[in-house]
Coordinates of C-alpha atoms in Angstrom, one line a residue:
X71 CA -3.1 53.7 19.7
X72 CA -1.4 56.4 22.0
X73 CA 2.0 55.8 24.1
X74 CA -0.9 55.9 27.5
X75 CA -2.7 53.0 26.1
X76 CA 0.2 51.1 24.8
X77 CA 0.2 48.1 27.6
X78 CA 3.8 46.7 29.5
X79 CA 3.8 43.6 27.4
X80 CA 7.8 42.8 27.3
X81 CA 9.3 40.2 24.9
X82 CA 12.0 38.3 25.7
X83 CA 14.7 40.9 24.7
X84 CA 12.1 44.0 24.8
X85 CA 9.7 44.7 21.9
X86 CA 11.4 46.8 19.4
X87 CA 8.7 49.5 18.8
X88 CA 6.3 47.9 21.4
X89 CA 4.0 51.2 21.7
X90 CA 3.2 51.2 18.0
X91 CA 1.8 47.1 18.1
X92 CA -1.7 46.6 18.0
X93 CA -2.7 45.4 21.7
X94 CA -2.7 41.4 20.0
X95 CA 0.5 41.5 18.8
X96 CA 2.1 42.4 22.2
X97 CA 0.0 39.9 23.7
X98 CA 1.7 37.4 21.2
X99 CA 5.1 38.3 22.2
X100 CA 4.8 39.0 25.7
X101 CA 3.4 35.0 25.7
X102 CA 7.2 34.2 24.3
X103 CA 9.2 36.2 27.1
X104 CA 10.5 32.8 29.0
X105 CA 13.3 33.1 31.6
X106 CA 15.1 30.1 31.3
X107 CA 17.2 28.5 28.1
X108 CA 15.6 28.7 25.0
X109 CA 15.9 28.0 21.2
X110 CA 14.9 30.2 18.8
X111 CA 12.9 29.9 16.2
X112 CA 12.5 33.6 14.7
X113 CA 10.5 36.7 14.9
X114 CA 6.5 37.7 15.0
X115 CA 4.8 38.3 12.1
X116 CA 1.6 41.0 12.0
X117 CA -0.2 42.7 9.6
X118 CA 2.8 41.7 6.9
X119 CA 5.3 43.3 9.3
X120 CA 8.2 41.5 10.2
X121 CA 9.0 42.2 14.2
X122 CA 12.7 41.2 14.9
X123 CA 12.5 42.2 18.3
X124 CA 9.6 40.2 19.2
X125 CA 11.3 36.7 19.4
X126 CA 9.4 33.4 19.0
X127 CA 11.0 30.8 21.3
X128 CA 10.9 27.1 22.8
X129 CA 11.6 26.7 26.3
X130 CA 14.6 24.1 26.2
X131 CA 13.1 22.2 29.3
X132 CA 9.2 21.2 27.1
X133 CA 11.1 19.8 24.5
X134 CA 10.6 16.4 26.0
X135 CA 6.5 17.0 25.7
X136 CA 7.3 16.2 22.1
X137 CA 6.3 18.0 18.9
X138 CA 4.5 18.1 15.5
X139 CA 6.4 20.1 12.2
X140 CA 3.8 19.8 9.3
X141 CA 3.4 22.0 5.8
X142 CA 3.4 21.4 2.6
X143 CA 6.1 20.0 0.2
X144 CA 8.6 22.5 -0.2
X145 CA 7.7 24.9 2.3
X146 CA 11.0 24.7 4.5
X147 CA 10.5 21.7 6.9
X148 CA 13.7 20.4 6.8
X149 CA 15.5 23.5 6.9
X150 CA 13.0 23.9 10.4
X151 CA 14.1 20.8 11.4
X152 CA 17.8 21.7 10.7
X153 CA 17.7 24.6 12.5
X154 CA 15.9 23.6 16.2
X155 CA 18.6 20.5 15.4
X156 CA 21.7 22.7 15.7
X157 CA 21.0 24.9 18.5
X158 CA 20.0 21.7 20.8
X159 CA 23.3 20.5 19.8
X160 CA 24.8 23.8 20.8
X161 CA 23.1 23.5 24.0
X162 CA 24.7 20.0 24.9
X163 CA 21.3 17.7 23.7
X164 CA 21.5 14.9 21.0
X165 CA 19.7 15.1 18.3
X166 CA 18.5 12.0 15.6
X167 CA 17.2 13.1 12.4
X168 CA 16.1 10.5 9.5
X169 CA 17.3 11.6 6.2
X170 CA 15.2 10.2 3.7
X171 CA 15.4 12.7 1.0
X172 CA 19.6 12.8 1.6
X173 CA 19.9 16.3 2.0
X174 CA 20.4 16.6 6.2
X175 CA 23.7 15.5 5.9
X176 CA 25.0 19.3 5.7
X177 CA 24.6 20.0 8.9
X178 CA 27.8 18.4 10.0
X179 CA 29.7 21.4 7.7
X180 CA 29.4 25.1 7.6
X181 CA 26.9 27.0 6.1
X182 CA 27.7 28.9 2.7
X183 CA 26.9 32.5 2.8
X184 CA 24.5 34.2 0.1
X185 CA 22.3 37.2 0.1
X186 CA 19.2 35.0 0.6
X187 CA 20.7 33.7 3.9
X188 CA 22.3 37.3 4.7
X189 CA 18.6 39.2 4.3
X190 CA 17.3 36.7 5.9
X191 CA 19.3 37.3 9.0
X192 CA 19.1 40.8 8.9
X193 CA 15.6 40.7 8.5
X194 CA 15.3 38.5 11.8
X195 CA 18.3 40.2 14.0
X196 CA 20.0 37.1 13.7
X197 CA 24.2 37.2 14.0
X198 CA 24.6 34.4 11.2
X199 CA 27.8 32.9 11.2
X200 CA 28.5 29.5 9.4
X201 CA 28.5 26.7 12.3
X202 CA 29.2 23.0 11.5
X203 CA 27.7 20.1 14.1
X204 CA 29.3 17.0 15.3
X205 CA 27.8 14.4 13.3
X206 CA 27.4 10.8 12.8
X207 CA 26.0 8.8 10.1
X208 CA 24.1 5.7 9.9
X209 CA 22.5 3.8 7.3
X210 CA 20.1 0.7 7.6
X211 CA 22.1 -2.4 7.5
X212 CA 25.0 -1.2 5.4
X213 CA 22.5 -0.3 2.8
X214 CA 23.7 3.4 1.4
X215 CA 26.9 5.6 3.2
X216 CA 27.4 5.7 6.5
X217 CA 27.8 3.1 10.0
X218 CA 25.6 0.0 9.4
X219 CA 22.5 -0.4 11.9
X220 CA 21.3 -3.5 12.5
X221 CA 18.7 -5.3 14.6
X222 CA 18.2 -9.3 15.7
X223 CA 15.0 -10.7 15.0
X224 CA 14.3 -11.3 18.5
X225 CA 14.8 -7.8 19.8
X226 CA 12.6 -6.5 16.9
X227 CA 9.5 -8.5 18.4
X228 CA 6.7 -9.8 16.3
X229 CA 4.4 -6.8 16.9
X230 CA 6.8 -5.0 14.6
X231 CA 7.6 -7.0 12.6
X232 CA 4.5 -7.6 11.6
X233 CA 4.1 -4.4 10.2
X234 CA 6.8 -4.8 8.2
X235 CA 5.5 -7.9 6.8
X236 CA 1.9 -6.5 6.3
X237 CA 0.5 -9.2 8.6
X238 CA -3.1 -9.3 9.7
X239 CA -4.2 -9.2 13.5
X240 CA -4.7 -13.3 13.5
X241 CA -1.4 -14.0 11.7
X242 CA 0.6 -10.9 14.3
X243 CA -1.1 -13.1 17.4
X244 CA 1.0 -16.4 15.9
X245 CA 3.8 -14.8 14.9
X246 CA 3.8 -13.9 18.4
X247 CA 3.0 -17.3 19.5
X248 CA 6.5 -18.2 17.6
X249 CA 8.7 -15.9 19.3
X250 CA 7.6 -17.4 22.1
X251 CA 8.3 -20.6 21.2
X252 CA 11.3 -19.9 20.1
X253 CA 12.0 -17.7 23.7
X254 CA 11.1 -20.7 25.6
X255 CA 13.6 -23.4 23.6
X256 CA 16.5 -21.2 23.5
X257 CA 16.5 -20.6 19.9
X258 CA 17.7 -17.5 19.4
X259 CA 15.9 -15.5 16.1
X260 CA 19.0 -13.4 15.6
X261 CA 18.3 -13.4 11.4
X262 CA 15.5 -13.7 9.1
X263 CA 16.6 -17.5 7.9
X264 CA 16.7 -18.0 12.1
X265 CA 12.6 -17.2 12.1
X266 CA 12.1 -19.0 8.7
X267 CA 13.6 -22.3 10.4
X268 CA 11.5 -22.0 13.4
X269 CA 8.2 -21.3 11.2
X270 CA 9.0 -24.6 9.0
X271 CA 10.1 -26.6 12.6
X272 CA 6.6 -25.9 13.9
X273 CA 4.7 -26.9 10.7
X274 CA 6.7 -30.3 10.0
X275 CA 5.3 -33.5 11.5
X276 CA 7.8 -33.4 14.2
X277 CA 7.1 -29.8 15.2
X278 CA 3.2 -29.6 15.2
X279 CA 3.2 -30.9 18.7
X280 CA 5.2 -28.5 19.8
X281 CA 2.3 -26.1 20.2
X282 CA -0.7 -27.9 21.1
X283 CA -0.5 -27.3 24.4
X284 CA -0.5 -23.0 23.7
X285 CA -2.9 -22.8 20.8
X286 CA -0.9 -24.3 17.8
X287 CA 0.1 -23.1 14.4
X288 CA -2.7 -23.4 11.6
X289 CA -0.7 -24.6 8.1
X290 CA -2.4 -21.3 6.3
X291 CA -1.2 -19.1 8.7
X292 CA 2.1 -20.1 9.0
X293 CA 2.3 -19.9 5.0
X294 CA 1.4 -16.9 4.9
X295 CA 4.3 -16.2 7.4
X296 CA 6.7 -17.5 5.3
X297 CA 5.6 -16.5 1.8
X298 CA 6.1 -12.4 3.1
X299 CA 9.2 -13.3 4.5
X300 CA 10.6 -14.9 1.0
X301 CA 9.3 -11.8 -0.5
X302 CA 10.6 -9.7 2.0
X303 CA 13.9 -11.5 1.5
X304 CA 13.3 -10.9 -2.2
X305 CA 13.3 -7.3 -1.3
X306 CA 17.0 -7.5 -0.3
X307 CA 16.0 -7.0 3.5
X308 CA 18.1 -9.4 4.5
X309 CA 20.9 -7.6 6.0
X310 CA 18.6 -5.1 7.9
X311 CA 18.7 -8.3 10.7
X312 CA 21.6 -9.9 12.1
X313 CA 24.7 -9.1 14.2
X314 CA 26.4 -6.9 15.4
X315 CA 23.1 -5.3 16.6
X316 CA 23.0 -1.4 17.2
X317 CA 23.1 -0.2 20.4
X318 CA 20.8 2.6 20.6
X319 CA 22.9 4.4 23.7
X320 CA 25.1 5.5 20.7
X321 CA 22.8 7.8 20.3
X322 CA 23.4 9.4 23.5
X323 CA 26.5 11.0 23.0
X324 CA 28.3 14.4 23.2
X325 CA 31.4 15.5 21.4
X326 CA 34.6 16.5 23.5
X327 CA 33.3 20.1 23.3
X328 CA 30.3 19.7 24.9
X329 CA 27.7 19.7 22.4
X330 CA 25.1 16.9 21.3
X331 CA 26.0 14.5 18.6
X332 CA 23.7 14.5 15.7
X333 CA 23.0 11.4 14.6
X334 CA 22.1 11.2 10.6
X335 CA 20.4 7.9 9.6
X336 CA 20.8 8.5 5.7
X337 CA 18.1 6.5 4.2
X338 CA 18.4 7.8 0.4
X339 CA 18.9 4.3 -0.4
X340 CA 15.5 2.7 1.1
X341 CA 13.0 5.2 -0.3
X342 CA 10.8 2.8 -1.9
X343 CA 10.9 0.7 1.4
X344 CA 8.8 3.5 3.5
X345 CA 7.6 1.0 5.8
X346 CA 10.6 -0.9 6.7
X347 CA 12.0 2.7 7.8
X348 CA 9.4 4.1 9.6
X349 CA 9.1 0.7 11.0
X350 CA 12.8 0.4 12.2
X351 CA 13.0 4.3 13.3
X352 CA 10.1 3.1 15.8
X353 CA 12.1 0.3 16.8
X354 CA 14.9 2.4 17.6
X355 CA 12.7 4.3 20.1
X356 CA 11.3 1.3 22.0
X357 CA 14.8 0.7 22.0
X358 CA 15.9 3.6 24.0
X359 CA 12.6 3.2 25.9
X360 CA 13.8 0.1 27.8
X361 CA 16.9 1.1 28.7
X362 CA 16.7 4.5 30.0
X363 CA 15.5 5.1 33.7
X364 CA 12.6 7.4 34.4
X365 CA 13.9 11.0 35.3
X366 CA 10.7 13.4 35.2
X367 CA 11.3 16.8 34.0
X368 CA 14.6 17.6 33.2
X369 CA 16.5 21.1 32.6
X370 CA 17.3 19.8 29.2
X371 CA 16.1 16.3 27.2
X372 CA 19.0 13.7 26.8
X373 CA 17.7 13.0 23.2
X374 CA 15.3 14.8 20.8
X375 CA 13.7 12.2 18.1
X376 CA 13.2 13.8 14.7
X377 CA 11.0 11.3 13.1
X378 CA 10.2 12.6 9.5
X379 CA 7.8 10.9 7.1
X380 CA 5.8 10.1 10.1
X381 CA 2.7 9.4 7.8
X382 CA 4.2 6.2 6.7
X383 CA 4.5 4.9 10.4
X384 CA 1.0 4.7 10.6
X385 CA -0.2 4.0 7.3
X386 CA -2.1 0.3 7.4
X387 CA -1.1 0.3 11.0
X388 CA -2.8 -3.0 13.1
X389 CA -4.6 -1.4 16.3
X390 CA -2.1 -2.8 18.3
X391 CA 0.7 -1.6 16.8
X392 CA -1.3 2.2 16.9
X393 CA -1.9 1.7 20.8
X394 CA 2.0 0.8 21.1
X395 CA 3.1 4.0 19.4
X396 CA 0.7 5.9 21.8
X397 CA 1.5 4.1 24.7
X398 CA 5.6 4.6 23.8
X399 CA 5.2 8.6 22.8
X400 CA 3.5 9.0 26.3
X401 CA 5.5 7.2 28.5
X402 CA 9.1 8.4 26.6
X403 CA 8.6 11.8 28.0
X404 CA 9.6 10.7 31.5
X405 CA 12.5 8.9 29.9
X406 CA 13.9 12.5 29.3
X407 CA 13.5 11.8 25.5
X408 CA 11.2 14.6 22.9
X409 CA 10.0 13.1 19.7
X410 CA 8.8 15.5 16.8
X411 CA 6.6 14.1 14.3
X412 CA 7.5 15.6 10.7
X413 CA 4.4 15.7 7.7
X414 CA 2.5 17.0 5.6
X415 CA -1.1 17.4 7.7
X416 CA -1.6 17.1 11.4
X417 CA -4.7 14.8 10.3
X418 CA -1.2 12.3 9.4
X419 CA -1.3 11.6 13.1
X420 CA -3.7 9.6 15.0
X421 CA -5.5 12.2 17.4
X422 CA -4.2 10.1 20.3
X423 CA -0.4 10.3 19.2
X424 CA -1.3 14.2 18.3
X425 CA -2.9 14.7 21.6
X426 CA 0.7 14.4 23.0
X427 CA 2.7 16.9 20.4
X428 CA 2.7 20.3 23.2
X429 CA 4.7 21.9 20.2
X430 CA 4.0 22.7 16.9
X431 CA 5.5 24.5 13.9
X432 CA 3.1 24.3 11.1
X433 CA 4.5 25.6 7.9
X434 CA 2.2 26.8 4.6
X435 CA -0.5 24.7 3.2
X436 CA -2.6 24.4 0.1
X437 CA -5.5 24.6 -1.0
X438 CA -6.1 23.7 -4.7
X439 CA -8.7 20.8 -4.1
X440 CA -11.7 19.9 -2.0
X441 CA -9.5 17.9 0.3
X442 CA -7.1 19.9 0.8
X443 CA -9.3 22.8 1.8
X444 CA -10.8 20.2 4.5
X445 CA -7.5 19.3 6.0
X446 CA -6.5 22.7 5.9
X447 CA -9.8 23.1 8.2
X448 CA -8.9 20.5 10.4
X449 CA -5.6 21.5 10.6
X450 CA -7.0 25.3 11.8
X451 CA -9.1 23.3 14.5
X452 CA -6.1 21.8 15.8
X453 CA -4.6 24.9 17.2
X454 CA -5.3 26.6 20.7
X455 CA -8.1 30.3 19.7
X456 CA -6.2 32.8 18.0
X457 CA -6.0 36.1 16.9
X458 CA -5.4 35.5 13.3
X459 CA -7.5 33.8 10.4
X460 CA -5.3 30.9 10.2
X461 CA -6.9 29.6 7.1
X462 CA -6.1 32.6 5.5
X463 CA -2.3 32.9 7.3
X464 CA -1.4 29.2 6.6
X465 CA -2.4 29.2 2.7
X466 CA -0.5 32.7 2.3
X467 CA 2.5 32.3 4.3
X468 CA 5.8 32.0 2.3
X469 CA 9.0 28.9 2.5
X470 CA 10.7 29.7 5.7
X471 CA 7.5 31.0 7.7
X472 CA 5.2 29.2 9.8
X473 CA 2.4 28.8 12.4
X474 CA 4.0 28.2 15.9
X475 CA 2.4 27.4 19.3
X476 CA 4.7 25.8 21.7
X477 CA 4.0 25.0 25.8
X478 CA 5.2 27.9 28.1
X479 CA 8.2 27.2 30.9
X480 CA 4.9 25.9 33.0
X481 CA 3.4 23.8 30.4
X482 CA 0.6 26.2 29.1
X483 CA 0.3 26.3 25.4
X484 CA 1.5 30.1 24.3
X485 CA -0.4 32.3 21.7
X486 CA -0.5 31.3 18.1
X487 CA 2.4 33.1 16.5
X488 CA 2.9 33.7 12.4
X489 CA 6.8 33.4 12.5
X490 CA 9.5 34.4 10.2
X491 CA 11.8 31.7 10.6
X492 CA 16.2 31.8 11.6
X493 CA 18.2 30.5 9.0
X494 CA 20.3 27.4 9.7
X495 CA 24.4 28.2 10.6
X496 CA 25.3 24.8 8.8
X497 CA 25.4 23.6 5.1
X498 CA 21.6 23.8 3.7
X499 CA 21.9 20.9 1.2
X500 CA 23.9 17.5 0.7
X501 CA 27.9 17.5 1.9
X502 CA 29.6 15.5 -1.1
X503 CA 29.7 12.0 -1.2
X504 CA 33.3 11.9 -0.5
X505 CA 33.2 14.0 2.5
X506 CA 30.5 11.9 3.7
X507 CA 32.3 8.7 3.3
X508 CA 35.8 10.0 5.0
X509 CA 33.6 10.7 8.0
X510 CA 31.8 7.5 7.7
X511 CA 35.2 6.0 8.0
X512 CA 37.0 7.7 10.8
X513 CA 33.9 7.3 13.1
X514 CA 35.2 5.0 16.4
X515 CA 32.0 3.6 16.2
X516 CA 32.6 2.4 12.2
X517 CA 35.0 -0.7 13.4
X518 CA 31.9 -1.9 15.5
X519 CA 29.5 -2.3 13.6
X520 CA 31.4 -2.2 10.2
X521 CA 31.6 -5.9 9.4
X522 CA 28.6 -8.6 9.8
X523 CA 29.8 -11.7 11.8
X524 CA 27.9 -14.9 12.2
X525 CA 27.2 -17.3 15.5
X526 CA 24.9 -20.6 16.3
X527 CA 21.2 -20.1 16.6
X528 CA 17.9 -21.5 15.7
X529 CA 18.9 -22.4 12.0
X530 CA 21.7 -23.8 13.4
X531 CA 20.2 -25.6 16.1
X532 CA 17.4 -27.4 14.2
X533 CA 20.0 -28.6 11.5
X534 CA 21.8 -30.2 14.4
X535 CA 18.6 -31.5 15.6
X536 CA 17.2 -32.9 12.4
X537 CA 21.1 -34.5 11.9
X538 CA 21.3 -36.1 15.0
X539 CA 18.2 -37.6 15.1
X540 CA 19.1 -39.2 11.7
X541 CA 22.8 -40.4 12.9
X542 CA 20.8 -42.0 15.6
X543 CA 18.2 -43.8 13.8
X544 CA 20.8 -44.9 11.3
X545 CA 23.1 -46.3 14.4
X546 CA 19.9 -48.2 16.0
X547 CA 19.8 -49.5 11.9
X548 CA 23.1 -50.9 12.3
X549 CA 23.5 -51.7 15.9
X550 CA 20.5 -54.6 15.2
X551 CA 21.6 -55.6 12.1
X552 CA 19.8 -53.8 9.9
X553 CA 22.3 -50.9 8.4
X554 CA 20.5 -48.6 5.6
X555 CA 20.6 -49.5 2.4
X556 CA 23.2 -47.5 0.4
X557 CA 21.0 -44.3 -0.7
X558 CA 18.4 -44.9 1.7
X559 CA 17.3 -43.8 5.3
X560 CA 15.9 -40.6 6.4
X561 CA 18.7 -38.2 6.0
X562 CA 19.7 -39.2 2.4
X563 CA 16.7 -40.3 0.7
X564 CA 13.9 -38.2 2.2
X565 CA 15.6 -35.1 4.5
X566 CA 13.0 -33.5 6.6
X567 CA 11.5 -30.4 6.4
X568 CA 14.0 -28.4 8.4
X569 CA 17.0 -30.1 6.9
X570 CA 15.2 -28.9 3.3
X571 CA 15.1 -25.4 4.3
X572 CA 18.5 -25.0 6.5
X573 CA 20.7 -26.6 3.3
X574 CA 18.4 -24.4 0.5
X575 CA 21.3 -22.2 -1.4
X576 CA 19.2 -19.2 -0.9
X577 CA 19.8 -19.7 3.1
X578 CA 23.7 -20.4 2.5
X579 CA 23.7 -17.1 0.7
X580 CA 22.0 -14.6 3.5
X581 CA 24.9 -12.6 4.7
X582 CA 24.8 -13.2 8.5
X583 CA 25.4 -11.0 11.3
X584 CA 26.4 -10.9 15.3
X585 CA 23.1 -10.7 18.0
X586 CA 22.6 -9.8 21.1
X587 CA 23.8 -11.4 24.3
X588 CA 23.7 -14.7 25.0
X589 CA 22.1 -13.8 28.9
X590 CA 19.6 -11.3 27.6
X591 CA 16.5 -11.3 29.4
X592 CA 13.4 -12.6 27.0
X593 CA 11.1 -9.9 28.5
X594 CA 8.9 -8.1 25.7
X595 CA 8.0 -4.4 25.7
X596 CA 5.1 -2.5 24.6
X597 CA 6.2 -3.5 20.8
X598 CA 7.1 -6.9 21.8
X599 CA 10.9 -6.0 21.5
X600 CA 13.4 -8.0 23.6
X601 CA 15.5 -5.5 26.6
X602 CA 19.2 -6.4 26.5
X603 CA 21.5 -6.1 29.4
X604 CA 24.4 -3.3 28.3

C-alpha cells in the first residue's frame, strides 16, 4: 500500500507505523481511539506483528454494561483479571474478585521483576513499575485467612437457598412458604438450627394448623427440607449463617489515597463446596442491589464484580433462580455496579445473562475433541463480524493474548481485536501466609466481624413456647388437684417435637452468630433476600 492510500485512521496515542498497516488493521485501532478515561488492556495484534502503538482499551464509563473473560485453563485469565483490577483501583473504583484457586491475593504487594515481565513490557510500550493495591480479605464464615463473612438465614431468602440445598421447584415454593411464616410470626431465621426449628414447628401436631389457611406443609416435603439441611450441616456449613452479618457497603470503599479497595474473598478453603460459593457470591450482589439508589450512567462504576467460576452459578440452576440472575445483572447496571463473568466457554452462560456482557476478553481455546471444536464454533458466533478467522486466532493465540471486543464511549461494540496483553504492576502469585494473616489482622473491619455472637430467635422462641405451654398445663394439673405424677406430664415424659430438636446436642454445638436488625423490613427481592435498613 502507498503513503497516498494509507487512510487517517488515528489510535489513541497515534499508530506507530500507521502507513505501513493493512487498511483492517487501522480500522481496528482507529475503533479503540476513545477520548475519555480508559484502562488498558494491551496492544493490536496482525499478521503475527505485535503493534504497541495501536492500544486496545476499555472506556472507564461501559464498565458498568458488565463483561465476559473466558479461555482455556491456563491461558492467563486471572492474570487478565488482575490486571483490569489494578488500574480500576488506580482510577478510584472498587474492585471484588473471588479467589478460589488462592493465588489473587498478590495483588495487594508489588510485583517482582523478571525478564518475562520486562519483554513483555517492552514488547507492549508499557512503563512497568511494581505497584501494590489496597486490599482486603475475606473468607466465608471464618472458614480459611481473612475477615469472616457471614449472612442470616433470613436475608439469604429461600430462592437461594435452595440452590444451595439442591431443592426442587415444589420443595423451593415451601421453603418459601416457611420464610414467610416465619416473616409473619416474628421468628427471626438468623442460623440454620433457627430454620430447622421452624421446619419441625410446622410439621408437629401443634404446628400443622399453622398453614392451612396459605397452602400447608406436606410431611415429604418438609423432610426432604430437613434431611439437606442435616447434610448440609454435615458439610460444616454451619458457620456460613449467623451474626454478625456482612454488610456488603464494605465493599464500597476507597483507601486514604484515593484509590478503590480491592476486596479478596479467599475461598481456597471451600473448593469442593462450588455451589455454596457461587451461591453466596450472588447473594452478595442482590445484596448491594437493594441498597444502592439508581444513578444511570456514571463517569466511573462505584463497584466492578469479578465473579469467577461463573459456570458453577448456573449449573443445576431452578428456572427461577436463572430469571433472578438475569433480572439482577440487568437492572445492577443502573445501580452503578459492572459484573464480569469469568469461564472457560461463553456457552457457560445462559444466552440471556450473556446477552448483557457489552465486554469481552476471550483468551485461547482448544480444540482436541468434538466438543470442544463445537464450543469453539459457538464461541466464534458469539462475537460482532470480523476481520480475522477467529477459529483459527483463538486456538493459536498464546498465555497472555486474547480476543477483545468491548462497547465504544457511545455504547457500540468496537472491532474485534487479537491483543497482546499488559502485564500486572502487583505480585503475580500468592503473598505468604504470614503476610496475609498480619493484614487480615490489622484490618478496622477485622474487630467487626471477627468474633460470632449469639441472640434470641426462632429456636429460641419455640423452646420458650413449647416450655411454657407445659409449665401451664402442669399448673392447671396442680391448681385442680391433680399434680403430675413424678416422671410424668408432657415436658418430662413425652417432650414435643420442637423441644426434641431445640435440646438435640448437635444444636447446642452450632456455633452461633449476630443477625440483622431487629426493625428490618421483611420485604423480599428478586432472590427472595430480606433489605436491611443501614
Amino acid at each position: 500500500m502507498s503513503d497516498s492510500e494509507a487512510p487517517p485512521a488515528v489510535a489513541p496515542e497515534g499508530v506507530s507505523g500507521a502507513r505501513g498497516l493493512p487498511q483492517e488493521a487501522l480500522e481496528i485501532a482507529s475503533g479503540y481511539a476513545f477520548a475519555g478515561s480508559a484502562l488498558d488492556l494491551g496492544v493490536l495484534l496482525w499478521d503475527g506483528r505485535c503493534l504497541p502503538d495501536a492500544r486496545i482499551r476499555i472506556p472507564l464509563p461501559v464498565l458498568n454494561r458488565h463483561g465476559l473473560v473466558a479461555g482455556a485453563t491456563g491461558t492467563g485469565k486471572t492474570k487478565t483479571l488482575q490486571l483490569i483490577a489494578e488500574q480500576l483501583s488506580v482510577q478510584g473504583v472498587p474492585v471484588f474478585l473471588a479467589d478460589i484457586k488462592g493465588d489473587v491475593s498478590g495483588i495487594s504487594a508489588p510485583g517482582v521483576s523478571n525478564d518475562k515481565v520486562l519483554a513483555r513490557a517492552q514488547e507492549v510500550h508499557q512503563e512497568w513499575t511494581p505497584t501494590a493495591c489496597p486490599a482486603e480479605f475475606y473468607a466465608l464464615g471464618g472458614m480459611g485467612k481473612g475477615i469472616p463473612v457471614r449472612a442470616t438465614v433470613t436475608s439469604f431468602g429461600p430462592v437461594l437457598l435452595s440452590k444451595v440445598l439442591q431443592l426442587n421447584q415444589t420443595q423451593e415454593q415451601s421453603l418459601g412458604l416457611i420464610f414467610h411464616y416465619a416473616d409473619q410470626k416474628g421468628l427471626e431465621l438468623f442460623d440454620l438450627k433457627d430454620l430447622r426449628a421452624v421446619v419441625t414447628f410446622l410439621t408437629s401436631d401443634e404446628g400443622k394448623a399453622e398453614l392451612k389457611g396459605i397452602g400447608g406443609l406436606s410431611p415429604a416435603t418438609a423432610g426432604v427440607i430437613l434431611r439437606s439441611l442435616t447434610a448440609f450441616e454435615a458439610q460444616g456449613m454451619s458457620p456460613f449463617f449467623g451474626d454478625p452479618e456482612f454488610d456488603t457497603s464494605e465493599l464500597l470503599r476507597t483507601a486514604s489515597d484515593g484509590r478503590g479497595t480491592v476486596s479478596v474473598l479467599e475461598l481456597p478453603e471451600v473448593q469442593d463446596k462450588p455451589q455454596l460459593f457461587s451461591t453466596f457470591l450472588m447473594w452478595m450482589l442482590a445484596d448491594l442491589f437493594h441498597d444502592l439508589p439508581e444513578v444511570g450512567d456514571l463517569d466511573k462504576p462505584k463497584l466492578v464484580f469479578f465473579f469467577d467460576e461463573a459456570h458453577l452459578l448456573f449449573t443445576g440452576a431452578s428456572k427461577a433462580f436463572l430469571e433472578s440472575i438475569t433480572q439482577t445483572v440487568r437492572l445492577i447496571r443502573s445501580k452503578g455496579v459492572g459484573v464480569f463473568f469469568v469461564t472457560q466457554t461463553p456457552k457457560d452462560v445462559p444466552s440471556d445473562v450473556l446477552a448483557q456482557l457489552g465486554n469481552r476478553v476471550q483468551h485461547a481455546l482448544r480444540a482436541f475433541t468434538p466438543d470442544d471444536q463445537k464450543a469453539l464454533k459457538a464461541t466464534v458466533k458469539t462475537f460482532p463480524n470480523s476481520a480475522y478467522d477467529l477459529e483459527e486466532v483463538l486456538t493459536g493465540i498464546g498465555t497472555g493474548e486474547a480476543v477483545v471486543t468491548v462497547l465504544s464511549e457511545k455504547g457500540a461494540p468496537t472491532p474485534v481485536a487479537a491483543t497482546r496483553l499488559r502485564a500486572p504492576q502487583s505480585l503475580m502469585g500468592p503473598v505468604d501466609p504470614a503476610t496475609l494473616d498480619r493484614a487480615v489482622l490489622a484490618s478496622p473491619l477485622y474487630g467487626r466481624y471477627a468474633q460470632a455472637v449469639d441472640r434470641e430467635s426462632a429456636y429460641e422462641k419455640l423452646a420458650a413456647r413449647d416450655a411454657a405451654a407445659a409449665q401451664a398445663a402442669a399448673q392447671t394439673a396442680a391448681e385442680a388437684g391433680r399434680a403430675p405424677a413424678k416422671g410424668g406430664g408432657r415436658a418430662k415424659e413425652e417432650p414435643s417435637v420442637v423441644e426434641q430438636v431445640v435440646g438435640s446436642g448437635i444444636f447446642k454445638s452450632l456455633a452461633r452468630s449476630m443477625g440483622t436488625q431487629i426493625g428490618r423490613e421483611i420485604t423480599r427481592s428478586l432472590f427472595g433476600t430480606a433489605r436491611r435498613r443501614r
